[in-house]
Structures are given as C-alpha cells and as structure tokens.
PDB file of C-alpha atoms in Angstrom:
ATOM      1  CA  UNK A 959       0.000   0.000   0.000  1.00 64.00           C
ATOM      2  CA  UNK A 960       1.300   3.425  -0.891  1.00 64.00           C
ATOM      3  CA  UNK A 961       2.363   5.566   2.033  1.00 58.00           C
ATOM      4  CA  UNK A 962      -0.375   7.212   4.045  1.00 55.00           C
ATOM      5  CA  UNK A 963      -0.054  10.798   5.274  1.00 51.00           C
ATOM      6  CA  UNK A 964       3.056  10.604   7.457  1.00 51.00           C
ATOM      7  CA  UNK A 965       4.038  12.022  10.822  1.00 49.00           C
ATOM      8  CA  UNK A 966       6.922  14.458  10.502  1.00 47.00           C
ATOM      9  CA  UNK A 967       9.277  12.400  12.703  1.00 48.00           C
ATOM     10  CA  UNK A 968      11.724  10.355  10.622  1.00 55.00           C
ATOM     11  CA  UNK A 969      12.016   6.850  12.061  1.00 55.00           C
ATOM     12  CA  UNK A 970      14.662   5.572   9.679  1.00 59.00           C
ATOM     13  CA  UNK A 971      17.205   5.219  12.480  1.00 62.00           C
ATOM     14  CA  UNK A 972      14.673   3.306  14.568  1.00 58.00           C
ATOM     15  CA  UNK A 973      14.242   0.677  11.869  1.00 59.00           C
ATOM     16  CA  UNK A 974      17.997   0.274  11.490  1.00 63.00           C
ATOM     17  CA  UNK A 975      18.272  -0.215  15.273  1.00 63.00           C
ATOM     18  CA  UNK A 976      15.519  -2.854  15.169  1.00 62.00           C
ATOM     19  CA  UNK A 977      17.352  -4.837  12.510  1.00 62.00           C
ATOM     20  CA  UNK A 978      20.697  -4.439  14.282  1.00 62.00           C
ATOM     21  CA  UNK A 979      19.227  -5.671  17.587  1.00 64.00           C
ATOM     22  CA  UNK A 980      17.630  -8.625  15.815  1.00 62.00           C
ATOM     23  CA  UNK A 981      21.006  -9.541  14.308  1.00 59.00           C
ATOM     24  CA  UNK A 982      22.678  -9.095  17.721  1.00 60.00           C
ATOM     25  CA  UNK A 983      20.073 -11.454  19.218  1.00 60.00           C
ATOM     26  CA  UNK A 984      21.036 -14.109  16.657  1.00 58.00           C
ATOM     27  CA  UNK A 985      24.734 -13.690  17.503  1.00 54.00           C
ATOM     28  CA  UNK A 986      24.096 -13.994  21.259  1.00 57.00           C
ATOM     29  CA  UNK A 987      21.945 -17.071  20.770  1.00 56.00           C
ATOM     30  CA  UNK A 988      24.636 -18.678  18.608  1.00 51.00           C
ATOM     31  CA  UNK A 989      27.336 -17.798  21.146  1.00 52.00           C
ATOM     32  CA  UNK A 990      25.259 -19.293  23.955  1.00 48.00           C
ATOM     33  CA  UNK A 991      24.847 -22.552  22.029  1.00 50.00           C
ATOM     34  CA  UNK A 992      28.584 -22.581  21.364  1.00 45.00           C
ATOM     35  CA  UNK A 993      29.359 -22.034  25.073  1.00 48.00           C
ATOM     36  CA  UNK A 994      27.167 -24.998  25.984  1.00 49.00           C
ATOM     37  CA  UNK A 995      29.014 -27.096  23.420  1.00 50.00           C
ATOM     38  CA  UNK A 996      32.413 -26.173  24.961  1.00 42.00           C
ATOM     39  CA  UNK A 997      31.175 -27.006  28.481  1.00 48.00           C
ATOM     40  CA  UNK A 998      29.903 -30.391  27.329  1.00 49.00           C
ATOM     41  CA  UNK A 999      33.198 -31.148  25.618  1.00 48.00           C
ATOM     42  CA  UNK A1000      35.257 -30.175  28.697  1.00 42.00           C
ATOM     43  CA  UNK A1001      33.051 -32.276  30.996  1.00 50.00           C
ATOM     44  CA  UNK A1002      33.561 -35.236  28.687  1.00 51.00           C
ATOM     45  CA  UNK A1003      37.329 -34.673  28.750  1.00 49.00           C
ATOM     46  CA  UNK A1004      37.390 -34.576  32.561  1.00 47.00           C
ATOM     47  CA  UNK A1005      35.461 -37.840  32.737  1.00 45.00           C
ATOM     48  CA  UNK A1006      37.927 -39.464  30.396  1.00 50.00           C
ATOM     49  CA  UNK A1007      40.871 -38.233  32.549  1.00 45.00           C
ATOM     50  CA  UNK A1008      39.308 -39.622  35.735  1.00 47.00           C
ATOM     51  CA  UNK A1009      38.779 -42.944  34.040  1.00 47.00           C
ATOM     52  CA  UNK A1010      42.470 -43.115  33.065  1.00 46.00           C
ATOM     53  CA  UNK A1011      43.467 -42.553  36.731  1.00 48.00           C
ATOM     54  CA  UNK A1012      41.557 -45.690  37.734  1.00 42.00           C
ATOM     55  CA  UNK A1013      43.207 -47.754  34.998  1.00 45.00           C
ATOM     56  CA  UNK A1014      46.837 -46.698  35.341  1.00 44.00           C
ATOM     57  CA  UNK A1015      47.948 -48.962  32.521  1.00 46.00           C
ATOM     58  CA  UNK A1016      46.053 -46.779  30.039  1.00 48.00           C
ATOM     59  CA  UNK A1017      47.823 -43.754  28.596  1.00 45.00           C
ATOM     60  CA  UNK A1018      46.085 -40.406  29.261  1.00 47.00           C
ATOM     61  CA  UNK A1019      44.228 -39.013  26.267  1.00 46.00           C
ATOM     62  CA  UNK A1020      45.065 -35.623  24.823  1.00 49.00           C
ATOM     63  CA  UNK A1021      42.665 -32.803  25.594  1.00 46.00           C
ATOM     64  CA  UNK A1022      40.582 -31.778  22.554  1.00 49.00           C
ATOM     65  CA  UNK A1023      41.843 -28.709  20.765  1.00 50.00           C
ATOM     66  CA  UNK A1024      39.296 -25.927  21.028  1.00 47.00           C
ATOM     67  CA  UNK A1025      39.210 -22.806  18.897  1.00 50.00           C
ATOM     68  CA  UNK A1026      39.938 -19.632  20.847  1.00 50.00           C
ATOM     69  CA  UNK A1027      36.963 -17.816  19.290  1.00 53.00           C
ATOM     70  CA  UNK A1028      33.505 -19.060  18.183  1.00 52.00           C
ATOM     71  CA  UNK A1029      32.876 -19.571  14.508  1.00 53.00           C
ATOM     72  CA  UNK A1030      31.994 -16.332  12.736  1.00 52.00           C
ATOM     73  CA  UNK A1031      28.460 -16.352  11.337  1.00 58.00           C
ATOM     74  CA  UNK A1032      27.935 -14.403   8.145  1.00 59.00           C
ATOM     75  CA  UNK A1033      25.060 -11.919   8.155  1.00 56.00           C
ATOM     76  CA  UNK A1034      22.081 -13.189   6.178  1.00 65.00           C
ATOM     77  CA  UNK A1035      21.518 -11.627   2.768  1.00 63.00           C
ATOM     78  CA  UNK A1036      17.970 -10.549   3.684  1.00 59.00           C
ATOM     79  CA  UNK A1037      19.190  -8.733   6.797  1.00 62.00           C
ATOM     80  CA  UNK A1038      22.075  -7.124   4.931  1.00 59.00           C
ATOM     81  CA  UNK A1039      19.669  -5.947   2.230  1.00 59.00           C
ATOM     82  CA  UNK A1040      17.334  -4.528   4.883  1.00 59.00           C
ATOM     83  CA  UNK A1041      20.084  -2.567   6.604  1.00 60.00           C
ATOM     84  CA  UNK A1042      21.201  -1.001   3.334  1.00 58.00           C
ATOM     85  CA  UNK A1043      17.607  -0.367   2.250  1.00 59.00           C
ATOM     86  CA  UNK A1044      16.550   1.494   5.395  1.00 59.00           C
ATOM     87  CA  UNK A1045      19.859   3.294   5.775  1.00 51.00           C
ATOM     88  CA  UNK A1046      19.316   4.915   2.385  1.00 54.00           C
ATOM     89  CA  UNK A1047      15.524   5.362   2.585  1.00 58.00           C
ATOM     90  CA  UNK A1048      14.316   8.896   3.227  1.00 63.00           C
ATOM     91  CA  UNK A1049      10.718   7.930   4.016  1.00 68.00           C
ATOM     92  CA  UNK A1050       9.001   7.674   7.391  1.00 60.00           C
ATOM     93  CA  UNK A1051       7.767   4.103   8.171  1.00 68.00           C
ATOM     94  CA  UNK A1052       4.037   3.486   8.401  1.00 80.00           C
ATOM     95  CA  UNK A1053       4.197   2.380  12.062  1.00 92.00           C
ATOM     96  CA  UNK A1054       5.885   3.950  15.057  1.00 92.00           C
ATOM     97  CA  UNK A1055       8.651   2.382  17.151  1.00 93.00           C
ATOM     98  CA  UNK A1056       6.179   1.386  19.898  1.00 95.00           C
ATOM     99  CA  UNK A1057       3.722  -0.108  17.412  1.00 97.00           C
ATOM    100  CA  UNK A1058       6.392  -2.164  15.650  1.00 95.00           C
ATOM    101  CA  UNK A1059       7.594  -3.405  19.054  1.00 95.00           C
ATOM    102  CA  UNK A1060       4.255  -5.153  19.667  1.00 97.00           C
ATOM    103  CA  UNK A1061       4.560  -7.320  16.557  1.00 97.00           C
ATOM    104  CA  UNK A1062       8.295  -7.804  17.088  1.00 96.00           C
ATOM    105  CA  UNK A1063       7.694  -9.422  20.495  1.00 97.00           C
ATOM    106  CA  UNK A1064       5.451 -12.026  18.882  1.00 98.00           C
ATOM    107  CA  UNK A1065       7.828 -12.604  15.962  1.00 97.00           C
ATOM    108  CA  UNK A1066      10.715 -13.194  18.380  1.00 95.00           C
ATOM    109  CA  UNK A1067       8.717 -16.073  19.882  1.00 97.00           C
ATOM    110  CA  UNK A1068       7.166 -17.534  16.725  1.00 97.00           C
ATOM    111  CA  UNK A1069       9.577 -16.927  13.851  1.00 96.00           C
ATOM    112  CA  UNK A1070      10.291 -18.608  11.537  1.00 97.00           C
ATOM    113  CA  UNK A1071       6.567 -18.805  10.906  1.00 98.00           C
ATOM    114  CA  UNK A1072       3.784 -18.071   8.417  1.00 98.00           C
ATOM    115  CA  UNK A1073       3.101 -14.321   8.324  1.00 98.00           C
ATOM    116  CA  UNK A1074       0.330 -12.800   6.178  1.00 98.00           C
ATOM    117  CA  UNK A1075       0.314  -9.034   5.640  1.00 98.00           C
ATOM    118  CA  UNK A1076      -2.538  -7.061   4.089  1.00 98.00           C
ATOM    119  CA  UNK A1077      -0.597  -4.274   2.410  1.00 98.00           C
ATOM    120  CA  UNK A1078       2.726  -3.774   0.666  1.00 97.00           C
ATOM    121  CA  UNK A1079       4.724  -0.782   1.843  1.00 91.00           C
ATOM    122  CA  UNK A1080       8.067   0.670   2.790  1.00 89.00           C
ATOM    123  CA  UNK A1081       8.140  -1.553   5.889  1.00 92.00           C
ATOM    124  CA  UNK A1082       7.625  -4.829   3.982  1.00 95.00           C
ATOM    125  CA  UNK A1083      11.313  -5.718   3.778  1.00 93.00           C
ATOM    126  CA  UNK A1084      11.543  -5.235   7.539  1.00 94.00           C
ATOM    127  CA  UNK A1085       8.732  -7.741   8.200  1.00 95.00           C
ATOM    128  CA  UNK A1086      10.314 -10.295   5.864  1.00 95.00           C
ATOM    129  CA  UNK A1087      13.694  -9.897   7.556  1.00 94.00           C
ATOM    130  CA  UNK A1088      12.256 -10.190  11.072  1.00 94.00           C
ATOM    131  CA  UNK A1089      10.608 -13.451   9.966  1.00 96.00           C
ATOM    132  CA  UNK A1090      13.854 -14.799   8.513  1.00 94.00           C
ATOM    133  CA  UNK A1091      13.495 -18.431   7.495  1.00 95.00           C
ATOM    134  CA  UNK A1092       9.683 -18.219   7.528  1.00 97.00           C
ATOM    135  CA  UNK A1093       7.176 -17.308   4.844  1.00 98.00           C
ATOM    136  CA  UNK A1094       5.924 -13.725   4.639  1.00 98.00           C
ATOM    137  CA  UNK A1095       3.224 -12.951   2.057  1.00 98.00           C
ATOM    138  CA  UNK A1096       1.862  -9.515   1.143  1.00 98.00           C
ATOM    139  CA  UNK A1097      -1.591  -8.774  -0.322  1.00 98.00           C
ATOM    140  CA  UNK A1098      -1.792  -5.458  -2.178  1.00 98.00           C
ATOM    141  CA  UNK A1099      -4.618  -3.597  -3.913  1.00 98.00           C
ATOM    142  CA  UNK A1100      -2.460  -1.440  -6.225  1.00 97.00           C
ATOM    143  CA  UNK A1101      -0.998  -3.462  -9.102  1.00 97.00           C
ATOM    144  CA  UNK A1102       1.335  -0.694 -10.277  1.00 97.00           C
ATOM    145  CA  UNK A1103       2.662  -0.332  -6.718  1.00 96.00           C
ATOM    146  CA  UNK A1104       3.442  -4.071  -6.636  1.00 97.00           C
ATOM    147  CA  UNK A1105       5.422  -3.753  -9.864  1.00 96.00           C
ATOM    148  CA  UNK A1106       7.305  -0.760  -8.498  1.00 95.00           C
ATOM    149  CA  UNK A1107       8.251  -2.526  -5.267  1.00 94.00           C
ATOM    150  CA  UNK A1108       9.179  -5.760  -7.062  1.00 93.00           C
ATOM    151  CA  UNK A1109      11.646  -3.895  -9.235  1.00 94.00           C
ATOM    152  CA  UNK A1110      13.380  -2.634  -6.092  1.00 91.00           C
ATOM    153  CA  UNK A1111      12.963  -5.727  -3.898  1.00 93.00           C
ATOM    154  CA  UNK A1112      12.243  -8.779  -6.107  1.00 94.00           C
ATOM    155  CA  UNK A1113      12.579 -11.182  -3.163  1.00 93.00           C
ATOM    156  CA  UNK A1114       9.251 -10.095  -1.611  1.00 97.00           C
ATOM    157  CA  UNK A1115       6.293 -12.431  -2.194  1.00 97.00           C
ATOM    158  CA  UNK A1116       3.224 -10.345  -3.034  1.00 98.00           C
ATOM    159  CA  UNK A1117      -0.143 -10.833  -4.745  1.00 98.00           C
ATOM    160  CA  UNK A1118      -2.650  -8.442  -6.237  1.00 98.00           C
ATOM    161  CA  UNK A1119      -6.072  -8.298  -4.545  1.00 97.00           C
ATOM    162  CA  UNK A1120      -9.230  -6.642  -5.865  1.00 97.00           C
ATOM    163  CA  UNK A1121     -11.644  -5.180  -3.285  1.00 98.00           C
ATOM    164  CA  UNK A1122     -15.237  -4.348  -4.263  1.00 96.00           C
ATOM    165  CA  UNK A1123     -16.164  -2.308  -1.196  1.00 98.00           C
ATOM    166  CA  UNK A1124     -16.104   1.365  -0.215  1.00 98.00           C
ATOM    167  CA  UNK A1125     -15.645   2.993   3.168  1.00 98.00           C
ATOM    168  CA  UNK A1126     -19.112   4.504   2.749  1.00 98.00           C
ATOM    169  CA  UNK A1127     -20.564   0.948   2.889  1.00 98.00           C
ATOM    170  CA  UNK A1128     -19.131   0.240   6.337  1.00 98.00           C
ATOM    171  CA  UNK A1129     -22.403   0.667   8.244  1.00 98.00           C
ATOM    172  CA  UNK A1130     -24.272  -1.597   5.824  1.00 98.00           C
ATOM    173  CA  UNK A1131     -21.542  -4.244   5.980  1.00 98.00           C
ATOM    174  CA  UNK A1132     -21.573  -4.146   9.777  1.00 98.00           C
ATOM    175  CA  UNK A1133     -25.284  -5.012   9.723  1.00 98.00           C
ATOM    176  CA  UNK A1134     -24.590  -7.875   7.307  1.00 98.00           C
ATOM    177  CA  UNK A1135     -21.856  -9.118   9.636  1.00 98.00           C
ATOM    178  CA  UNK A1136     -24.411  -9.517  12.416  1.00 97.00           C
ATOM    179  CA  UNK A1137     -26.317 -12.149  10.413  1.00 97.00           C
ATOM    180  CA  UNK A1138     -25.993 -15.770  11.526  1.00 96.00           C
ATOM    181  CA  UNK A1139     -24.207 -16.924   8.364  1.00 97.00           C
ATOM    182  CA  UNK A1140     -21.332 -14.571   9.215  1.00 98.00           C
ATOM    183  CA  UNK A1141     -20.905 -16.272  12.602  1.00 96.00           C
ATOM    184  CA  UNK A1142     -20.265 -19.661  11.007  1.00 95.00           C
ATOM    185  CA  UNK A1143     -16.622 -20.718  10.863  1.00 96.00           C
ATOM    186  CA  UNK A1144     -15.512 -22.072   7.498  1.00 95.00           C
ATOM    187  CA  UNK A1145     -13.020 -21.624   4.681  1.00 97.00           C
ATOM    188  CA  UNK A1146     -13.582 -18.050   3.426  1.00 98.00           C
ATOM    189  CA  UNK A1147     -13.860 -19.393  -0.138  1.00 97.00           C
ATOM    190  CA  UNK A1148     -17.018 -21.243   0.801  1.00 97.00           C
ATOM    191  CA  UNK A1149     -18.458 -18.832   3.350  1.00 97.00           C
ATOM    192  CA  UNK A1150     -21.940 -17.437   2.701  1.00 97.00           C
ATOM    193  CA  UNK A1151     -21.031 -14.196   4.444  1.00 98.00           C
ATOM    194  CA  UNK A1152     -20.673 -11.200   2.141  1.00 97.00           C
ATOM    195  CA  UNK A1153     -17.729  -9.959   4.214  1.00 98.00           C
ATOM    196  CA  UNK A1154     -15.515 -12.951   3.383  1.00 98.00           C
ATOM    197  CA  UNK A1155     -12.868 -12.330   0.719  1.00 98.00           C
ATOM    198  CA  UNK A1156     -13.133 -15.057  -1.913  1.00 96.00           C
ATOM    199  CA  UNK A1157     -10.710 -13.841  -4.581  1.00 94.00           C
ATOM    200  CA  UNK A1158      -7.383 -14.428  -2.840  1.00 97.00           C
ATOM    201  CA  UNK A1159      -4.816 -16.910  -4.221  1.00 95.00           C
ATOM    202  CA  UNK A1160      -5.698 -20.471  -3.179  1.00 94.00           C
ATOM    203  CA  UNK A1161      -2.477 -20.943  -1.220  1.00 93.00           C
ATOM    204  CA  UNK A1162      -3.457 -18.046   1.050  1.00 97.00           C
ATOM    205  CA  UNK A1163      -6.499 -20.041   2.147  1.00 97.00           C
ATOM    206  CA  UNK A1164      -4.586 -23.332   2.436  1.00 97.00           C
ATOM    207  CA  UNK A1165      -1.927 -22.086   4.891  1.00 97.00           C
ATOM    208  CA  UNK A1166      -2.438 -21.837   8.649  1.00 97.00           C
ATOM    209  CA  UNK A1167      -1.156 -18.331   9.343  1.00 98.00           C
ATOM    210  CA  UNK A1168       0.630 -17.727  12.637  1.00 98.00           C
ATOM    211  CA  UNK A1169       0.496 -13.927  12.304  1.00 98.00           C
ATOM    212  CA  UNK A1170      -1.766 -11.676  10.248  1.00 98.00           C
ATOM    213  CA  UNK A1171      -1.172  -7.933   9.905  1.00 98.00           C
ATOM    214  CA  UNK A1172      -4.064  -5.837   8.575  1.00 98.00           C
ATOM    215  CA  UNK A1173      -2.569  -2.546   7.367  1.00 98.00           C
ATOM    216  CA  UNK A1174      -4.469  -2.362   4.071  1.00 98.00           C
ATOM    217  CA  UNK A1175      -6.350  -1.729   1.876  1.00 98.00           C
ATOM    218  CA  UNK A1176      -6.565   2.049   1.810  1.00 97.00           C
ATOM    219  CA  UNK A1177      -9.167   3.421   4.196  1.00 98.00           C
ATOM    220  CA  UNK A1178      -8.576   7.088   4.903  1.00 97.00           C
ATOM    221  CA  UNK A1179     -11.162   8.568   2.490  1.00 97.00           C
ATOM    222  CA  UNK A1180     -14.768   7.726   1.607  1.00 97.00           C
ATOM    223  CA  UNK A1181     -14.077   6.287  -1.849  1.00 97.00           C
ATOM    224  CA  UNK A1182     -11.332   3.953  -0.604  1.00 98.00           C
ATOM    225  CA  UNK A1183     -11.995   0.184  -0.300  1.00 98.00           C
ATOM    226  CA  UNK A1184     -11.718   0.205   3.490  1.00 98.00           C
ATOM    227  CA  UNK A1185     -10.602  -2.697   5.677  1.00 98.00           C
ATOM    228  CA  UNK A1186     -13.994  -4.171   6.533  1.00 98.00           C
ATOM    229  CA  UNK A1187     -13.553  -7.398   4.555  1.00 98.00           C
ATOM    230  CA  UNK A1188      -9.833  -7.718   5.336  1.00 98.00           C
ATOM    231  CA  UNK A1189     -10.474  -7.615   9.094  1.00 98.00           C
ATOM    232  CA  UNK A1190     -13.375 -10.067   8.913  1.00 98.00           C
ATOM    233  CA  UNK A1191     -11.442 -12.485   6.685  1.00 98.00           C
ATOM    234  CA  UNK A1192      -8.364 -12.365   8.926  1.00 98.00           C
ATOM    235  CA  UNK A1193     -10.541 -13.421  11.853  1.00 98.00           C
ATOM    236  CA  UNK A1194     -12.280 -16.124   9.834  1.00 98.00           C
ATOM    237  CA  UNK A1195      -8.981 -17.661   8.688  1.00 98.00           C
ATOM    238  CA  UNK A1196      -7.683 -17.608  12.275  1.00 98.00           C
ATOM    239  CA  UNK A1197     -10.771 -19.425  13.581  1.00 98.00           C
ATOM    240  CA  UNK A1198     -10.722 -21.920  10.697  1.00 97.00           C
ATOM    241  CA  UNK A1199      -7.103 -23.062  11.155  1.00 97.00           C
ATOM    242  CA  UNK A1200      -6.684 -26.724  12.014  1.00 94.00           C
ATOM    243  CA  UNK A1201      -5.299 -26.098  15.505  1.00 95.00           C
ATOM    244  CA  UNK A1202      -3.316 -23.593  17.536  1.00 96.00           C
ATOM    245  CA  UNK A1203      -3.835 -19.848  17.536  1.00 97.00           C
ATOM    246  CA  UNK A1204      -3.219 -16.818  15.323  1.00 98.00           C
ATOM    247  CA  UNK A1205      -1.985 -13.385  16.357  1.00 98.00           C
ATOM    248  CA  UNK A1206      -3.853 -10.715  14.382  1.00 98.00           C
ATOM    249  CA  UNK A1207      -2.724  -7.079  14.301  1.00 98.00           C
ATOM    250  CA  UNK A1208      -4.875  -4.216  13.029  1.00 98.00           C
ATOM    251  CA  UNK A1209      -3.314  -0.837  12.323  1.00 98.00           C
ATOM    252  CA  UNK A1210      -5.024   2.584  12.254  1.00 98.00           C
ATOM    253  CA  UNK A1211      -7.611   1.737  14.916  1.00 98.00           C
ATOM    254  CA  UNK A1212      -7.933   5.480  15.521  1.00 98.00           C
ATOM    255  CA  UNK A1213     -10.282   5.414  12.506  1.00 98.00           C
ATOM    256  CA  UNK A1214     -13.908   4.363  12.888  1.00 98.00           C
ATOM    257  CA  UNK A1215     -13.884   1.376  10.522  1.00 98.00           C
ATOM    258  CA  UNK A1216     -10.750  -0.215  11.972  1.00 98.00           C
ATOM    259  CA  UNK A1217     -11.967   0.469  15.508  1.00 98.00           C
ATOM    260  CA  UNK A1218     -15.460  -0.990  15.199  1.00 98.00           C
ATOM    261  CA  UNK A1219     -14.714  -3.882  12.843  1.00 98.00           C
ATOM    262  CA  UNK A1220     -11.706  -5.122  14.826  1.00 98.00           C
ATOM    263  CA  UNK A1221     -13.583  -5.156  18.148  1.00 98.00           C
ATOM    264  CA  UNK A1222     -16.653  -6.765  16.547  1.00 98.00           C
ATOM    265  CA  UNK A1223     -15.113  -9.485  14.364  1.00 98.00           C
ATOM    266  CA  UNK A1224     -11.802 -10.123  16.123  1.00 98.00           C
ATOM    267  CA  UNK A1225     -13.592  -9.726  19.443  1.00 98.00           C
ATOM    268  CA  UNK A1226     -12.828  -7.615  22.469  1.00 97.00           C
ATOM    269  CA  UNK A1227     -12.418 -10.842  24.444  1.00 98.00           C
ATOM    270  CA  UNK A1228      -9.457 -11.821  22.247  1.00 98.00           C
ATOM    271  CA  UNK A1229      -7.785  -8.407  22.549  1.00 98.00           C
ATOM    272  CA  UNK A1230      -4.286  -8.744  24.030  1.00 98.00           C
ATOM    273  CA  UNK A1231      -3.064  -5.148  23.948  1.00 98.00           C
ATOM    274  CA  UNK A1232      -3.210  -1.828  22.155  1.00 98.00           C
ATOM    275  CA  UNK A1233      -0.248   0.412  21.484  1.00 98.00           C
ATOM    276  CA  UNK A1234      -0.881   3.701  19.722  1.00 97.00           C
ATOM    277  CA  UNK A1235      -2.889   2.951  16.587  1.00 98.00           C
ATOM    278  CA  UNK A1236      -2.166  -0.817  16.681  1.00 98.00           C
ATOM    279  CA  UNK A1237      -4.316  -3.531  18.270  1.00 98.00           C
ATOM    280  CA  UNK A1238      -3.125  -7.066  18.920  1.00 98.00           C
ATOM    281  CA  UNK A1239      -5.633  -9.927  19.092  1.00 98.00           C
ATOM    282  CA  UNK A1240      -4.958 -13.635  19.674  1.00 98.00           C
ATOM    283  CA  UNK A1241      -7.616 -15.925  18.192  1.00 98.00           C
ATOM    284  CA  UNK A1242      -7.709 -19.687  18.875  1.00 97.00           C
ATOM    285  CA  UNK A1243      -8.761 -22.316  16.367  1.00 97.00           C
ATOM    286  CA  UNK A1244     -12.509 -22.968  16.547  1.00 96.00           C
ATOM    287  CA  UNK A1245     -12.152 -26.332  14.830  1.00 91.00           C
ATOM    288  CA  UNK A1246     -10.518 -27.948  17.857  1.00 87.00           C
ATOM    289  CA  UNK A1247     -13.545 -27.333  20.058  1.00 85.00           C
ATOM    290  CA  UNK A1248     -16.982 -27.662  18.524  1.00 79.00           C
ATOM    291  CA  UNK A1249     -19.620 -25.246  19.747  1.00 84.00           C
ATOM    292  CA  UNK A1250     -17.183 -22.457  20.609  1.00 91.00           C
ATOM    293  CA  UNK A1251     -18.974 -19.100  20.342  1.00 94.00           C
ATOM    294  CA  UNK A1252     -17.812 -16.608  17.706  1.00 96.00           C
ATOM    295  CA  UNK A1253     -16.662 -14.263  20.465  1.00 97.00           C
ATOM    296  CA  UNK A1254     -15.789 -15.292  24.050  1.00 95.00           C
TER     297      UNK A1254
END
C-alpha cells in the first residue's frame, strides 16, 4: 500500500536499530549454544581423565583442541539488504517504534513462521527480515505499486487483490456481519457471508497463518476500499485453522472502521493489547472445540 499521510518524525534510524538488535540477538543465541558445546566437551574430557586414573595402565588421552573464538556467522543476505535499504531510505515508516515493538515481540517467539500481511509498503522488507526463514506474504490492492516494489525488492512475495467495497458501505456491511451466516466458521472461499474475501490466491487459504497484519487496503477517504472485509477475513482464517492460535494485528484503529470492525469481528475478548494505533488480538482455532462461540 502506498504511504499514508506521514508524521513528521523520521524513524529511519529506529528501523535500522531494530534490525541491528535482531542480528545481535542471533549472535548472542549462537554464542550461547557454542558455550554450551564447549562445556559439554570439557566435561567429557574430565570424565575421560578420571577414568584413566583408575586404569593406570592406560595412557592419558590428549585434551581436545578448542578454537579460541567461536565460529563467525555471516550476516544473512535478507538482513544485509534490509540494513542497506533502510539506511538509504528517506521515508518515514508506516508504524511507530512502539507499534512495531508489539509485533516484534510475537515474531521473536514464533519466527520462523507463516506471516500474512494485508498491504505492501516501505516496511515490507523489515517484516520479511524479522521473519527470517519463515514465509511472509503480502496482499496489495495497487498493481502498479506491486510492480514498483518488485523492481526494487524482487525477493518479496506479493499478490494483487481486488476489493469491491467502499468505506461509505461500512455501516451496511456491519449489519450484514451480524447475520448468523457470518458467525459460522468455514473456509472463506465457501463462506456465505458477504464480508468474506473469496478472490485471494488459493495458497493463502490453504496455509495456517501464525500472524496476520491488517494494514491495508486504503481506508482514509470515503471512496477507498476500506478494511472491513480484510479484518473479517483475517478473523475467519484464524478461527478456521486446524489447531493452535493466530496473532492478528490491526493498524489505524484510531479510525472508525478499523476500531469498530476489529472489536466486533476479532472480538474484544481476544484483545491482548493496544499500542498507539495498533491492536493485537490472539484468536484460537474454533475447529478444535466444537460449539465455541464466535466471540468469548
């Protein structure tokens, strides 16, 4: 999604710090694993030495030669690309430091994982890098914008989505969402609810998504598609997964549509936290327990 009206504060340095800290986390984790390996090796050597004392006729074994420093791990290409990209980008990210931190905490626990993002923007490379080793897919309404981003960052996986709604239809769609057929949990492709998106690529429906970020389509003027169907469909896919739970994030909840539709269809009972304009919901699978109500 093309950039929305931005706050004047440039957060480029913040993004670089995020990526640097993520890389530092990987180094520390690798070093910790290496330290454990050294300890195990030394313990084994001590046991062997004690055994040789009991059997004096056996010659003592040489201590294993250990490198003085842990093996150097090369920075991943995706992270290197991200650092260069954001270091040279003169555009304010779509989310603030505090808002990004909410999703980052979940990614630190779940990545590598399946991450679905409604919207393709200047922060897309960051999300892909933070989910290194996982699958991050972007759904975008603007075909020309997809082509523009792909020329710059061909590694991003994105698909074009057509929305047939307008922000001015939000009240009508909310009434439709209250109908019983919209409370039934099923594959969105086969749902009878008018709010369910049915034109997404088949693989989007076939994957159990661990995280879903709703930051698109455009919704800041009356003629825009609005995020009514995206929010509903994100919740439906989370409930319809085979097992486990899905973390769903909705951005721009300061606006009426995002506010009302997220609390109604992702449910206030599933709300984990709100930071700035971002809400974080955690929805469990409804297929593992028959008879579970749409909202707790």
